[in-house]
Amino acid sequence: IPHDSKSEKYFPFLLIKKISSKLVFVSKYTKDDFNDRYGDKKPSVLINHGIMPVFPSYRQPSEEKSGLDRLCYGDIVFWGRVEKYKGVDIFENMLSDFDVYIFGKWAGDLENLRLDLYKRPNVNLTDAYLNSTFLDELLGSKTIFVLPYRAATQSGVLYSFLAYGAVFISTDVGENGRFLNEYGLKDLLFDRDDEESIVRAYNYAYYNYSAIKTELEKAKEDYMWHNLVDGETVKSLYSLE
């Protein structure tokens, strides 16, 4: 359903399902959520989305420093288009002791929030789409990212983080939450309404930075495109079974 929907179902999607011969899902959470809303009596294929680096030729540096001796962009970084459901309002009344960077173009209906955060001395705003070179540097830097989403089914940010082995903390929603739970990284999850919970997740990320990167590298292998899509998978898309 659209992020601002108050209904459990979205009629255009229900109609598309009825006229489709097969459904294709790009994550397990998306599939489960869709089936819960619209029913599962329709042939379907799950082809999980793979890693998404800024440059297709990107290769993560093989030599990593141990620990997190210096953060390149403050304490916490948010990256992505800033929409209401992504929850950057947590920085309005929480985490005033943290050096926060928010990178991303803001939605027009969040102007009041943007102006409020702009006035806060601990918050640094870049209200713009980032060029590829800077984004490549940002995702490959030693920092801790935050996904304070209120609700989300699917987030492309997750697959970019995986491509770079970027360490992040997140609310337990959508595919982001499912991923951290599945790969034994639930200590990186937090309750967005509880500042102590956020700080706890941040401290865990900070003090276990190298170990977390190692676990993310292991998980990344599962999301390499050659492990997700092969000839048989493509054929299954077009079969009538």
mmCIF file of C-alpha atoms in Angstrom:
data_model
loop_
_atom_site.group_PDB
_atom_site.id
_atom_site.type_symbol
_atom_site.label_atom_id
_atom_site.label_comp_id
_atom_site.label_asym_id
_atom_site.label_seq_id
_atom_site.Cartn_x
_atom_site.Cartn_y
_atom_site.Cartn_z
ATOM 1 C CA ILE A 1 0.000 0.000 0.000
ATOM 2 C CA PRO A 2 1.162 3.615 -0.424
ATOM 3 C CA HIS A 3 3.022 4.939 2.632
ATOM 4 C CA ASP A 4 0.290 7.455 3.453
ATOM 5 C CA SER A 5 -2.587 4.991 3.055
ATOM 6 C CA LYS A 6 -4.967 4.459 5.972
ATOM 7 C CA SER A 7 -6.444 1.339 4.404
ATOM 8 C CA GLU A 8 -5.192 -2.221 4.707
ATOM 9 C CA LYS A 9 -5.663 -2.719 0.969
ATOM 10 C CA TYR A 10 -5.021 -0.584 -2.105
ATOM 11 C CA PHE A 11 -7.584 -1.160 -4.840
ATOM 12 C CA PRO A 12 -5.253 -0.678 -7.872
ATOM 13 C CA PHE A 13 -2.913 -3.376 -6.497
ATOM 14 C CA LEU A 14 -5.836 -5.701 -5.853
ATOM 15 C CA LEU A 15 -6.973 -5.183 -9.445
ATOM 16 C CA ILE A 16 -3.488 -5.789 -10.835
ATOM 17 C CA LYS A 17 -3.290 -9.009 -8.846
ATOM 18 C CA LYS A 18 -6.602 -10.226 -10.279
ATOM 19 C CA ILE A 19 -5.550 -9.697 -13.913
ATOM 20 C CA SER A 20 -1.985 -11.005 -13.469
ATOM 21 C CA SER A 21 -0.959 -14.539 -14.313
ATOM 22 C CA LYS A 22 1.936 -14.521 -11.836
ATOM 23 C CA LEU A 23 3.337 -12.306 -9.078
ATOM 24 C CA VAL A 24 7.031 -11.534 -8.630
ATOM 25 C CA PHE A 25 8.340 -10.368 -5.265
ATOM 26 C CA VAL A 26 11.712 -8.773 -4.541
ATOM 27 C CA SER A 27 11.925 -9.682 -0.846
ATOM 28 C CA LYS A 28 10.431 -12.189 1.558
ATOM 29 C CA TYR A 29 8.907 -9.425 3.655
ATOM 30 C CA THR A 30 7.244 -7.891 0.606
ATOM 31 C CA LYS A 31 5.788 -11.271 -0.333
ATOM 32 C CA ASP A 32 4.492 -12.010 3.163
ATOM 33 C CA ASP A 33 3.036 -8.530 3.565
ATOM 34 C CA PHE A 34 1.319 -8.631 0.168
ATOM 35 C CA ASN A 35 -0.147 -12.068 0.774
ATOM 36 C CA ASP A 36 -1.421 -11.027 4.207
ATOM 37 C CA ARG A 37 -3.276 -8.122 2.600
ATOM 38 C CA TYR A 38 -4.499 -9.637 -0.657
ATOM 39 C CA GLY A 39 -4.319 -13.405 -0.219
ATOM 40 C CA ASP A 40 -1.825 -15.939 -1.592
ATOM 41 C CA LYS A 41 -3.931 -17.850 -4.114
ATOM 42 C CA LYS A 42 -1.898 -16.815 -7.126
ATOM 43 C CA PRO A 43 1.313 -18.309 -8.610
ATOM 44 C CA SER A 44 4.337 -16.316 -7.466
ATOM 45 C CA VAL A 45 8.115 -16.150 -7.697
ATOM 46 C CA LEU A 46 10.491 -14.710 -5.091
ATOM 47 C CA ILE A 47 13.627 -13.144 -6.568
ATOM 48 C CA ASN A 48 15.263 -11.120 -3.849
ATOM 49 C CA HIS A 49 16.781 -7.781 -4.760
ATOM 50 C CA GLY A 50 20.563 -7.879 -4.808
ATOM 51 C CA ILE A 51 23.274 -5.457 -3.720
ATOM 52 C CA MET A 52 23.119 -1.975 -5.207
ATOM 53 C CA PRO A 53 26.434 -0.077 -5.273
ATOM 54 C CA VAL A 54 26.636 3.438 -6.700
ATOM 55 C CA PHE A 55 29.060 2.279 -9.372
ATOM 56 C CA PRO A 56 28.659 -1.217 -10.904
ATOM 57 C CA SER A 57 32.420 -1.709 -10.805
ATOM 58 C CA TYR A 58 32.695 -0.945 -7.079
ATOM 59 C CA ARG A 59 34.981 -3.172 -5.049
ATOM 60 C CA GLN A 60 35.123 -2.803 -1.292
ATOM 61 C CA PRO A 61 38.683 -2.192 -0.022
ATOM 62 C CA SER A 62 40.186 -5.434 1.251
ATOM 63 C CA GLU A 63 42.233 -3.768 3.984
ATOM 64 C CA GLU A 64 40.108 -2.571 6.892
ATOM 65 C CA LYS A 65 41.246 -0.852 10.068
ATOM 66 C CA SER A 66 40.177 -2.610 13.229
ATOM 67 C CA GLY A 67 37.574 -0.880 15.362
ATOM 68 C CA LEU A 68 35.983 2.481 14.778
ATOM 69 C CA ASP A 69 38.665 4.940 15.840
ATOM 70 C CA ARG A 70 37.194 7.879 13.950
ATOM 71 C CA LEU A 71 33.811 8.647 12.463
ATOM 72 C CA CYS A 72 34.048 10.449 9.138
ATOM 73 C CA TYR A 73 30.626 12.118 9.208
ATOM 74 C CA GLY A 74 29.629 12.833 12.769
ATOM 75 C CA ASP A 75 28.094 10.237 15.053
ATOM 76 C CA ILE A 76 25.012 9.249 13.055
ATOM 77 C CA VAL A 77 24.188 9.637 9.367
ATOM 78 C CA PHE A 78 20.811 9.438 7.663
ATOM 79 C CA TRP A 79 20.881 9.063 3.894
ATOM 80 C CA GLY A 80 17.955 8.936 1.485
ATOM 81 C CA ARG A 81 15.078 11.038 0.249
ATOM 82 C CA VAL A 82 13.506 12.531 3.362
ATOM 83 C CA GLU A 83 9.862 11.528 3.575
ATOM 84 C CA LYS A 84 7.528 11.536 6.566
ATOM 85 C CA TYR A 85 7.520 7.754 6.931
ATOM 86 C CA LYS A 86 11.316 7.681 7.185
ATOM 87 C CA GLY A 87 11.120 9.194 10.641
ATOM 88 C CA VAL A 88 13.877 11.818 10.807
ATOM 89 C CA ASP A 89 11.650 13.664 13.270
ATOM 90 C CA ILE A 90 13.401 11.644 16.006
ATOM 91 C CA PHE A 91 16.166 14.250 15.800
ATOM 92 C CA GLU A 92 13.676 16.966 16.741
ATOM 93 C CA ASN A 93 13.371 15.931 20.395
ATOM 94 C CA MET A 94 15.999 13.208 20.821
ATOM 95 C CA LEU A 95 19.734 12.596 20.448
ATOM 96 C CA SER A 96 20.716 16.230 21.045
ATOM 97 C CA ASP A 97 24.113 15.037 22.297
ATOM 98 C CA PHE A 98 24.875 13.345 18.975
ATOM 99 C CA ASP A 99 26.458 14.936 15.910
ATOM 100 C CA VAL A 100 23.890 14.126 13.224
ATOM 101 C CA TYR A 101 24.189 14.400 9.434
ATOM 102 C CA ILE A 102 21.134 14.157 7.180
ATOM 103 C CA PHE A 103 21.912 13.719 3.474
ATOM 104 C CA GLY A 104 19.022 13.740 1.027
ATOM 105 C CA LYS A 105 16.410 15.791 -0.792
ATOM 106 C CA TRP A 106 13.484 16.748 1.437
ATOM 107 C CA ALA A 107 9.826 16.281 0.554
ATOM 108 C CA GLY A 108 8.034 19.626 0.281
ATOM 109 C CA ASP A 109 5.488 18.832 2.989
ATOM 110 C CA LEU A 110 8.259 18.537 5.596
ATOM 111 C CA GLU A 111 9.418 22.145 5.329
ATOM 112 C CA ASN A 112 8.555 22.994 8.936
ATOM 113 C CA LEU A 113 10.513 20.019 10.235
ATOM 114 C CA ARG A 114 13.439 20.843 7.960
ATOM 115 C CA LEU A 115 13.575 24.435 9.252
ATOM 116 C CA ASP A 116 13.370 23.245 12.859
ATOM 117 C CA LEU A 117 16.216 20.767 12.431
ATOM 118 C CA TYR A 118 18.254 23.353 10.526
ATOM 119 C CA LYS A 119 18.287 25.487 13.681
ATOM 120 C CA ARG A 120 19.656 22.717 15.855
ATOM 121 C CA PRO A 121 23.418 22.989 16.403
ATOM 122 C CA ASN A 122 23.977 19.218 16.421
ATOM 123 C CA VAL A 123 22.161 18.577 13.115
ATOM 124 C CA ASN A 124 23.832 19.088 9.722
ATOM 125 C CA LEU A 125 21.534 19.149 6.687
ATOM 126 C CA THR A 126 22.313 18.616 3.023
ATOM 127 C CA ASP A 127 18.978 19.124 1.280
ATOM 128 C CA ALA A 128 19.937 17.823 -2.159
ATOM 129 C CA TYR A 129 20.384 14.747 -4.298
ATOM 130 C CA LEU A 130 23.986 13.612 -3.914
ATOM 131 C CA ASN A 131 26.277 13.137 -6.886
ATOM 132 C CA SER A 132 27.621 9.652 -7.452
ATOM 133 C CA THR A 133 31.190 10.395 -6.428
ATOM 134 C CA PHE A 134 30.234 11.862 -3.068
ATOM 135 C CA LEU A 135 27.686 9.124 -2.418
ATOM 136 C CA ASP A 136 30.277 6.462 -3.197
ATOM 137 C CA GLU A 137 32.620 8.090 -0.674
ATOM 138 C CA LEU A 138 29.879 8.461 1.942
ATOM 139 C CA LEU A 139 28.741 4.838 1.795
ATOM 140 C CA GLY A 140 32.306 3.600 1.891
ATOM 141 C CA SER A 141 33.276 5.759 4.879
ATOM 142 C CA LYS A 142 33.643 4.681 8.495
ATOM 143 C CA THR A 143 30.412 5.861 10.027
ATOM 144 C CA ILE A 144 27.159 4.570 11.501
ATOM 145 C CA PHE A 145 23.994 5.028 9.482
ATOM 146 C CA VAL A 146 20.491 5.154 10.914
ATOM 147 C CA LEU A 147 17.151 4.050 9.446
ATOM 148 C CA PRO A 148 14.511 5.477 11.834
ATOM 149 C CA TYR A 149 11.628 4.506 9.560
ATOM 150 C CA ARG A 150 8.100 4.615 10.949
ATOM 151 C CA ALA A 151 6.979 2.014 8.423
ATOM 152 C CA ALA A 152 8.441 0.501 5.281
ATOM 153 C CA THR A 153 8.018 -2.593 3.196
ATOM 154 C CA GLN A 154 11.085 -2.323 1.021
ATOM 155 C CA SER A 155 14.097 -0.035 1.135
ATOM 156 C CA GLY A 156 16.702 0.246 -1.592
ATOM 157 C CA VAL A 157 19.000 1.821 0.987
ATOM 158 C CA LEU A 158 19.471 -1.600 2.600
ATOM 159 C CA TYR A 159 20.935 -3.070 -0.595
ATOM 160 C CA SER A 160 23.328 -0.158 -1.003
ATOM 161 C CA PHE A 161 24.451 -0.578 2.609
ATOM 162 C CA LEU A 162 25.101 -4.265 1.923
ATOM 163 C CA ALA A 163 27.151 -3.463 -1.161
ATOM 164 C CA TYR A 164 29.484 -1.310 0.920
ATOM 165 C CA GLY A 165 29.349 -3.240 4.171
ATOM 166 C CA ALA A 166 27.981 -0.075 5.786
ATOM 167 C CA VAL A 167 27.097 -0.449 9.452
ATOM 168 C CA PHE A 168 23.599 0.745 10.308
ATOM 169 C CA ILE A 169 21.008 0.729 13.077
ATOM 170 C CA SER A 170 17.310 0.507 12.292
ATOM 171 C CA THR A 171 13.770 0.305 13.537
ATOM 172 C CA ASP A 172 12.265 -3.163 13.343
ATOM 173 C CA VAL A 173 10.076 -2.528 10.298
ATOM 174 C CA GLY A 174 9.866 -4.010 6.827
ATOM 175 C CA GLU A 175 12.743 -5.734 5.097
ATOM 176 C CA ASN A 176 15.284 -3.730 7.121
ATOM 177 C CA GLY A 177 14.092 -5.264 10.373
ATOM 178 C CA ARG A 178 13.686 -8.722 8.854
ATOM 179 C CA PHE A 179 17.270 -8.649 7.562
ATOM 180 C CA LEU A 180 18.843 -7.720 10.911
ATOM 181 C CA ASN A 181 16.765 -10.326 12.747
ATOM 182 C CA GLU A 182 17.568 -13.068 10.248
ATOM 183 C CA TYR A 183 21.318 -12.468 10.305
ATOM 184 C CA GLY A 184 21.698 -12.335 14.083
ATOM 185 C CA LEU A 185 22.087 -8.556 14.260
ATOM 186 C CA LYS A 186 18.973 -7.752 16.301
ATOM 187 C CA ASP A 187 21.055 -5.669 18.722
ATOM 188 C CA LEU A 188 21.172 -3.049 15.957
ATOM 189 C CA LEU A 189 17.382 -2.637 16.148
ATOM 190 C CA PHE A 190 15.759 0.112 18.208
ATOM 191 C CA ASP A 191 12.413 1.539 19.234
ATOM 192 C CA ARG A 192 12.114 4.964 17.623
ATOM 193 C CA ASP A 193 10.002 6.234 20.528
ATOM 194 C CA ASP A 194 12.611 5.305 23.123
ATOM 195 C CA GLU A 195 15.819 7.346 23.173
ATOM 196 C CA GLU A 196 17.568 4.847 25.447
ATOM 197 C CA SER A 197 16.831 2.125 22.904
ATOM 198 C CA ILE A 198 18.368 4.212 20.107
ATOM 199 C CA VAL A 199 21.472 4.976 22.166
ATOM 200 C CA ARG A 200 21.785 1.310 23.104
ATOM 201 C CA ALA A 201 21.717 0.257 19.430
ATOM 202 C CA TYR A 202 24.214 2.989 18.543
ATOM 203 C CA ASN A 203 26.627 1.942 21.303
ATOM 204 C CA TYR A 204 26.405 -1.660 20.189
ATOM 205 C CA ALA A 205 27.252 -0.609 16.618
ATOM 206 C CA TYR A 206 30.112 1.591 17.808
ATOM 207 C CA TYR A 207 31.812 -0.901 20.112
ATOM 208 C CA ASN A 208 31.295 -3.909 17.858
ATOM 209 C CA TYR A 209 31.930 -2.140 14.570
ATOM 210 C CA SER A 210 34.523 -4.534 13.120
ATOM 211 C CA ALA A 211 32.604 -7.663 14.132
ATOM 212 C CA ILE A 212 29.420 -6.265 12.589
ATOM 213 C CA LYS A 213 31.207 -5.493 9.324
ATOM 214 C CA THR A 214 32.411 -9.087 9.250
ATOM 215 C CA GLU A 215 28.846 -10.365 9.662
ATOM 216 C CA LEU A 216 27.596 -7.985 6.967
ATOM 217 C CA GLU A 217 30.257 -9.279 4.597
ATOM 218 C CA LYS A 218 29.038 -12.826 5.169
ATOM 219 C CA ALA A 219 25.433 -11.772 4.574
ATOM 220 C CA LYS A 220 26.419 -9.831 1.472
ATOM 221 C CA GLU A 221 27.314 -13.053 -0.330
ATOM 222 C CA ASP A 222 23.673 -14.112 -0.183
ATOM 223 C CA TYR A 223 22.702 -10.894 -1.947
ATOM 224 C CA MET A 224 25.195 -11.067 -4.789
ATOM 225 C CA TRP A 225 23.243 -11.078 -8.024
ATOM 226 C CA HIS A 226 24.850 -14.264 -9.329
ATOM 227 C CA ASN A 227 23.533 -16.059 -6.236
ATOM 228 C CA LEU A 228 20.014 -14.689 -6.708
ATOM 229 C CA VAL A 229 19.351 -14.960 -10.426
ATOM 230 C CA ASP A 230 20.271 -17.762 -12.801
ATOM 231 C CA GLY A 231 18.835 -19.194 -16.002
ATOM 232 C CA GLU A 232 16.313 -21.402 -14.219
ATOM 233 C CA THR A 233 15.081 -18.484 -12.150
ATOM 234 C CA VAL A 234 14.527 -16.374 -15.260
ATOM 235 C CA LYS A 235 12.673 -19.237 -16.950
ATOM 236 C CA SER A 236 10.413 -19.562 -13.920
ATOM 237 C CA LEU A 237 9.264 -15.995 -14.459
ATOM 238 C CA TYR A 238 7.713 -16.867 -17.797
ATOM 239 C CA SER A 239 6.387 -20.345 -17.121
ATOM 240 C CA LEU A 240 2.646 -20.734 -16.578
ATOM 241 C CA GLU A 241 3.035 -23.075 -13.615
#
